[in-house]
C-alpha cells in the first residue's frame, strides 16, 4: 500500500496528541529523532526529500517543522551547507519548544504581556518611594546571584523573584497579588526567551542594575522608566517571534 504523508496514529514515535496539525506532527517526529540521540548535536540532517520519506511526511510539512525548530534554536539552517542540530543543549531546547508552540496558540498571552507592562513599572515606581535598606540589600544580593547563573530556567525563576521583591516593597498587597497572577501566565514565554536569546544574561543584568540604581536613589521616575524598558523589551521580543510562527502556520 502507498504511504500517506503526514499520517499519524496511536504508537507513532514522536506523534503529538490527536487533533494536532500536520506541522505539529512533523515537529514531533523530528523531536523524537533528536531526543533519542539519532540526530546528535552537530549532526547534519539528511536532504529534505530523503528525510521527508523517512519520517513519512510531506516536504512542505517538514519544511515548516524545520523552520519552527530553527527559530527555537534546536536546528541551524546554513544556506548551501545543510541543516544541523545545534550544540545548545537540544534536549533542553526541545522541552521548551512544546511550551513555545502552546504559547503561539495562547490568545491570552498578549493581554498578559500588556498587563505586565502596565503593572510592573507602576509598582516599581511606587516601591522607589517606600523601599528600605534591607530590601535594597536583598535585591543587590539577588542580582549578584543571577550573574553566576547559566541555566536559563534558574535565571528566569530568579528574575521572577527579583521583580516580586520589588512589588512587595511597594507595600501594596493587592498590587502584589495582581502582579503575581500576571507573572505566572508569562513565565513560560520568559523561559523560552532565555533558552533562545544568546545574550540574555548580560542584557538582563544591565537592565536589572538600571532598575536597582533607580530604586537605591529613591527616584520613582527613573525606576518607572527602567522597568518600562525592561518589560517592554521582553514583550517586543516574544511578540515578534510568536507572530512569525503564527504567520507560518
CSV table of C-alpha atoms in Angstrom, one decimal:
chain,number,residue,atom,x,y,z
A,1,UNK,CA,0.0,0.0,0.0
A,2,UNK,CA,1.3,3.5,-0.7
A,3,UNK,CA,2.2,5.5,2.3
A,4,UNK,CA,0.2,8.6,3.3
A,5,UNK,CA,2.5,11.6,4.1
A,6,UNK,CA,1.7,13.2,7.4
A,7,UNK,CA,-0.3,10.2,8.7
A,8,UNK,CA,-0.4,9.8,12.4
A,9,UNK,CA,-1.8,7.2,14.7
A,10,UNK,CA,-1.5,5.5,18.1
A,11,UNK,CA,2.0,4.4,18.8
A,12,UNK,CA,3.7,6.6,16.2
A,13,UNK,CA,7.1,7.7,17.5
A,14,UNK,CA,7.0,11.3,18.3
A,15,UNK,CA,3.4,11.8,17.2
A,16,UNK,CA,1.5,14.5,19.1
A,17,UNK,CA,-1.9,14.1,20.5
A,18,UNK,CA,-5.0,13.6,18.3
A,19,UNK,CA,-6.1,16.8,16.6
A,20,UNK,CA,-2.6,18.1,16.1
A,21,UNK,CA,-1.8,19.9,12.9
A,22,UNK,CA,0.5,18.3,10.3
A,23,UNK,CA,3.2,20.7,11.3
A,24,UNK,CA,2.9,19.6,14.9
A,25,UNK,CA,3.2,16.0,13.8
A,26,UNK,CA,6.3,16.8,11.7
A,27,UNK,CA,7.9,18.6,14.7
A,28,UNK,CA,7.1,15.7,16.9
A,29,UNK,CA,8.8,13.2,14.6
A,30,UNK,CA,11.9,15.3,14.3
A,31,UNK,CA,11.9,15.8,18.0
A,32,UNK,CA,11.9,12.1,18.5
A,33,UNK,CA,14.9,11.6,16.3
A,34,UNK,CA,16.8,14.3,18.2
A,35,UNK,CA,15.8,13.3,21.7
A,36,UNK,CA,16.7,9.7,21.0
A,37,UNK,CA,20.2,10.7,20.0
A,38,UNK,CA,19.8,9.6,16.5
A,39,UNK,CA,20.4,13.2,15.4
A,40,UNK,CA,23.0,14.3,17.9
A,41,UNK,CA,24.4,17.9,18.4
A,42,UNK,CA,26.4,18.8,15.3
A,43,UNK,CA,24.7,16.2,13.1
A,44,UNK,CA,23.6,17.3,9.6
A,45,UNK,CA,20.1,16.3,8.7
A,46,UNK,CA,19.6,14.2,5.6
A,47,UNK,CA,18.4,16.1,2.4
A,48,UNK,CA,14.8,17.2,2.6
A,49,UNK,CA,13.4,14.7,0.2
A,50,UNK,CA,15.2,11.8,2.0
A,51,UNK,CA,14.2,12.9,5.5
A,52,UNK,CA,10.6,13.5,4.4
A,53,UNK,CA,10.4,10.0,3.1
A,54,UNK,CA,12.0,8.5,6.3
A,55,UNK,CA,9.5,10.4,8.5
A,56,UNK,CA,6.5,9.8,6.3
A,57,UNK,CA,5.9,13.5,5.9
A,58,UNK,CA,5.2,15.8,3.0
A,59,UNK,CA,8.0,18.1,2.2
A,60,UNK,CA,6.1,21.3,2.9
A,61,UNK,CA,5.2,20.0,6.4
A,62,UNK,CA,8.8,19.0,7.1
A,63,UNK,CA,10.0,22.4,5.9
A,64,UNK,CA,7.7,24.2,8.3
A,65,UNK,CA,8.8,21.9,11.2
A,66,UNK,CA,12.5,22.7,10.4
A,67,UNK,CA,11.7,26.5,10.4
A,68,UNK,CA,10.0,26.2,13.8
A,69,UNK,CA,12.9,24.2,15.3
A,70,UNK,CA,15.4,26.6,13.8
A,71,UNK,CA,13.5,29.5,15.4
A,72,UNK,CA,13.6,27.7,18.7
A,73,UNK,CA,17.4,27.3,18.4
A,74,UNK,CA,17.3,23.5,18.0
A,75,UNK,CA,18.4,23.5,14.4
A,76,UNK,CA,20.8,25.7,12.5
A,77,UNK,CA,20.0,26.1,8.8
A,78,UNK,CA,23.1,27.0,6.9
A,79,UNK,CA,22.4,28.1,3.3
A,80,UNK,CA,24.3,26.0,0.8
A,81,UNK,CA,25.7,23.7,3.6
A,82,UNK,CA,22.6,22.0,5.1
A,83,UNK,CA,20.7,21.9,8.3
A,84,UNK,CA,22.4,20.9,11.6
A,85,UNK,CA,21.4,20.0,15.1
A,86,UNK,CA,22.8,22.8,17.4
A,87,UNK,CA,25.1,22.2,20.3
A,88,UNK,CA,22.9,24.5,22.5
A,89,UNK,CA,21.6,21.7,24.7
A,90,UNK,CA,19.0,20.4,22.2
A,91,UNK,CA,17.3,18.3,24.9
A,92,UNK,CA,16.6,21.3,27.0
A,93,UNK,CA,15.5,23.4,24.0
A,94,UNK,CA,13.2,20.7,22.8
A,95,UNK,CA,11.5,20.5,26.2
A,96,UNK,CA,10.8,24.2,26.0
A,97,UNK,CA,9.6,24.0,22.4
A,98,UNK,CA,6.3,22.3,23.5
A,99,UNK,CA,5.5,25.3,25.7
A,100,UNK,CA,6.5,27.7,23.0
A,101,UNK,CA,4.1,26.1,20.5
A,102,UNK,CA,1.4,26.3,23.2
A,103,UNK,CA,2.2,30.0,23.6
A,104,UNK,CA,1.7,30.5,19.8
A,105,UNK,CA,-1.8,29.3,20.3
A,106,UNK,CA,-2.5,31.1,23.5
A,107,UNK,CA,-4.6,34.1,22.6
A,108,UNK,CA,-4.5,35.4,26.2
A,109,UNK,CA,-0.7,35.8,26.3
A,110,UNK,CA,-0.7,39.2,24.5
A,111,UNK,CA,-3.1,40.5,27.1
A,112,UNK,CA,-0.9,39.2,29.9
A,113,UNK,CA,2.1,40.8,28.4
A,114,UNK,CA,0.2,44.1,28.3
A,115,UNK,CA,-0.9,43.7,31.9
A,116,UNK,CA,2.7,43.2,33.0
A,117,UNK,CA,3.7,46.3,31.1
A,118,UNK,CA,1.0,48.3,32.9
A,119,UNK,CA,1.5,46.8,36.4
A,120,UNK,CA,5.3,46.3,37.0
A,121,UNK,CA,6.6,49.8,36.0
A,122,UNK,CA,4.0,51.5,38.2
A,123,UNK,CA,4.7,49.1,41.1
A,124,UNK,CA,8.5,49.7,40.7
A,125,UNK,CA,7.9,53.5,40.8
A,126,UNK,CA,5.8,53.1,44.0
A,127,UNK,CA,8.5,50.9,45.5
A,128,UNK,CA,11.1,53.6,44.9
A,129,UNK,CA,9.3,55.8,47.4
A,130,UNK,CA,8.9,53.1,50.0
A,131,UNK,CA,11.8,50.6,49.8
A,132,UNK,CA,14.1,50.3,52.8
A,133,UNK,CA,17.8,49.5,53.1
A,134,UNK,CA,17.2,45.8,53.9
A,135,UNK,CA,15.1,45.3,50.8
A,136,UNK,CA,17.7,47.1,48.7
A,137,UNK,CA,20.4,44.9,50.0
A,138,UNK,CA,18.4,41.7,49.2
A,139,UNK,CA,17.9,43.0,45.7
A,140,UNK,CA,21.6,43.6,45.3
A,141,UNK,CA,22.3,40.0,46.5
A,142,UNK,CA,19.8,38.6,44.1
A,143,UNK,CA,21.4,40.5,41.2
A,144,UNK,CA,24.8,39.1,42.1
A,145,UNK,CA,23.4,35.5,42.3
A,146,UNK,CA,21.9,36.0,38.8
A,147,UNK,CA,25.3,37.0,37.4
A,148,UNK,CA,26.6,33.5,38.2
A,149,UNK,CA,23.7,31.6,36.7
A,150,UNK,CA,23.9,29.8,33.4
A,151,UNK,CA,20.8,27.7,33.5
A,152,UNK,CA,18.0,29.6,31.7
A,153,UNK,CA,15.2,28.3,33.8
A,154,UNK,CA,17.0,29.1,37.0
A,155,UNK,CA,17.8,32.6,35.7
A,156,UNK,CA,14.1,33.2,34.9
A,157,UNK,CA,12.9,31.9,38.3
A,158,UNK,CA,15.5,34.3,40.0
A,159,UNK,CA,14.3,37.1,37.7
A,160,UNK,CA,10.7,36.5,38.7
A,161,UNK,CA,11.7,36.6,42.4
A,162,UNK,CA,13.6,39.8,41.8
A,163,UNK,CA,10.5,41.6,40.4
A,164,UNK,CA,8.3,40.0,43.1
A,165,UNK,CA,10.6,41.5,45.8
A,166,UNK,CA,10.3,44.9,44.2
A,167,UNK,CA,6.5,44.8,44.0
A,168,UNK,CA,6.4,43.6,47.7
A,169,UNK,CA,8.5,46.6,48.6
A,170,UNK,CA,5.6,48.8,47.3
A,171,UNK,CA,3.7,47.8,50.4
A,172,UNK,CA,0.5,47.2,48.4
A,173,UNK,CA,-0.6,43.6,48.8
A,174,UNK,CA,-3.4,43.8,46.2
A,175,UNK,CA,-0.9,45.1,43.6
A,176,UNK,CA,1.5,42.2,44.6
A,177,UNK,CA,-1.3,39.7,44.1
A,178,UNK,CA,-2.2,41.1,40.7
A,179,UNK,CA,1.4,41.2,39.6
A,180,UNK,CA,2.0,37.6,40.7
A,181,UNK,CA,-1.0,36.4,38.7
A,182,UNK,CA,0.3,38.0,35.6
A,183,UNK,CA,3.8,36.7,36.2
A,184,UNK,CA,2.7,33.1,36.4
A,185,UNK,CA,1.0,33.5,33.0
A,186,UNK,CA,4.0,34.9,31.3
A,187,UNK,CA,6.7,32.7,32.9
A,188,UNK,CA,6.8,30.2,30.0
A,189,UNK,CA,7.4,32.9,27.4
A,190,UNK,CA,10.3,34.3,29.5
A,191,UNK,CA,11.9,30.9,30.0
A,192,UNK,CA,11.6,30.2,26.2
A,193,UNK,CA,13.3,33.5,25.5
A,194,UNK,CA,16.1,32.8,28.0
A,195,UNK,CA,16.7,29.5,26.2
A,196,UNK,CA,17.0,31.0,22.8
A,197,UNK,CA,18.4,34.5,23.2
A,198,UNK,CA,22.2,34.2,23.3
A,199,UNK,CA,22.9,37.4,25.2
A,200,UNK,CA,20.1,37.2,27.7
A,201,UNK,CA,22.3,37.1,30.7
A,202,UNK,CA,24.2,40.3,30.0
A,203,UNK,CA,21.1,42.0,28.8
A,204,UNK,CA,19.1,41.0,32.0
A,205,UNK,CA,21.9,42.0,34.3
A,206,UNK,CA,22.3,45.5,32.8
A,207,UNK,CA,18.6,46.2,32.9
A,208,UNK,CA,18.2,44.9,36.5
A,209,UNK,CA,21.1,47.1,37.5
A,210,UNK,CA,19.3,50.2,36.0
A,211,UNK,CA,16.2,49.3,38.0
A,212,UNK,CA,18.2,48.8,41.2
A,213,UNK,CA,20.2,52.0,40.8
A,214,UNK,CA,16.9,54.0,40.4
A,215,UNK,CA,15.4,52.2,43.5
A,216,UNK,CA,18.6,52.9,45.5
A,217,UNK,CA,18.3,56.6,44.6
A,218,UNK,CA,14.5,56.5,45.5
A,219,UNK,CA,13.9,58.1,42.1
A,220,UNK,CA,10.4,57.0,41.1
A,221,UNK,CA,10.6,58.4,37.6
A,222,UNK,CA,13.9,56.7,36.8
A,223,UNK,CA,12.5,53.5,38.3
A,224,UNK,CA,9.4,53.6,36.2
A,225,UNK,CA,11.5,54.3,33.0
A,226,UNK,CA,13.9,51.5,33.7
A,227,UNK,CA,11.2,49.0,34.5
A,228,UNK,CA,9.2,50.0,31.4
A,229,UNK,CA,12.2,49.5,29.2
A,230,UNK,CA,12.9,46.1,30.7
A,231,UNK,CA,9.4,44.8,30.5
A,232,UNK,CA,8.8,46.3,27.1
A,233,UNK,CA,11.9,44.7,25.5
A,234,UNK,CA,10.8,41.3,26.7
A,235,UNK,CA,7.3,41.8,25.4
A,236,UNK,CA,8.5,43.0,22.0
A,237,UNK,CA,10.9,40.1,21.6
A,238,UNK,CA,8.3,37.5,22.5
A,239,UNK,CA,5.6,39.1,20.3
A,240,UNK,CA,7.9,39.2,17.2
A,241,UNK,CA,8.7,35.5,17.4
A,242,UNK,CA,5.2,34.4,18.2
A,243,UNK,CA,3.9,36.5,15.3
A,244,UNK,CA,6.4,34.9,13.0
A,245,UNK,CA,5.4,31.4,14.0
A,246,UNK,CA,1.6,32.2,13.7
A,247,UNK,CA,2.2,33.6,10.2
A,248,UNK,CA,3.8,30.3,9.1
A,249,UNK,CA,1.1,28.0,10.5
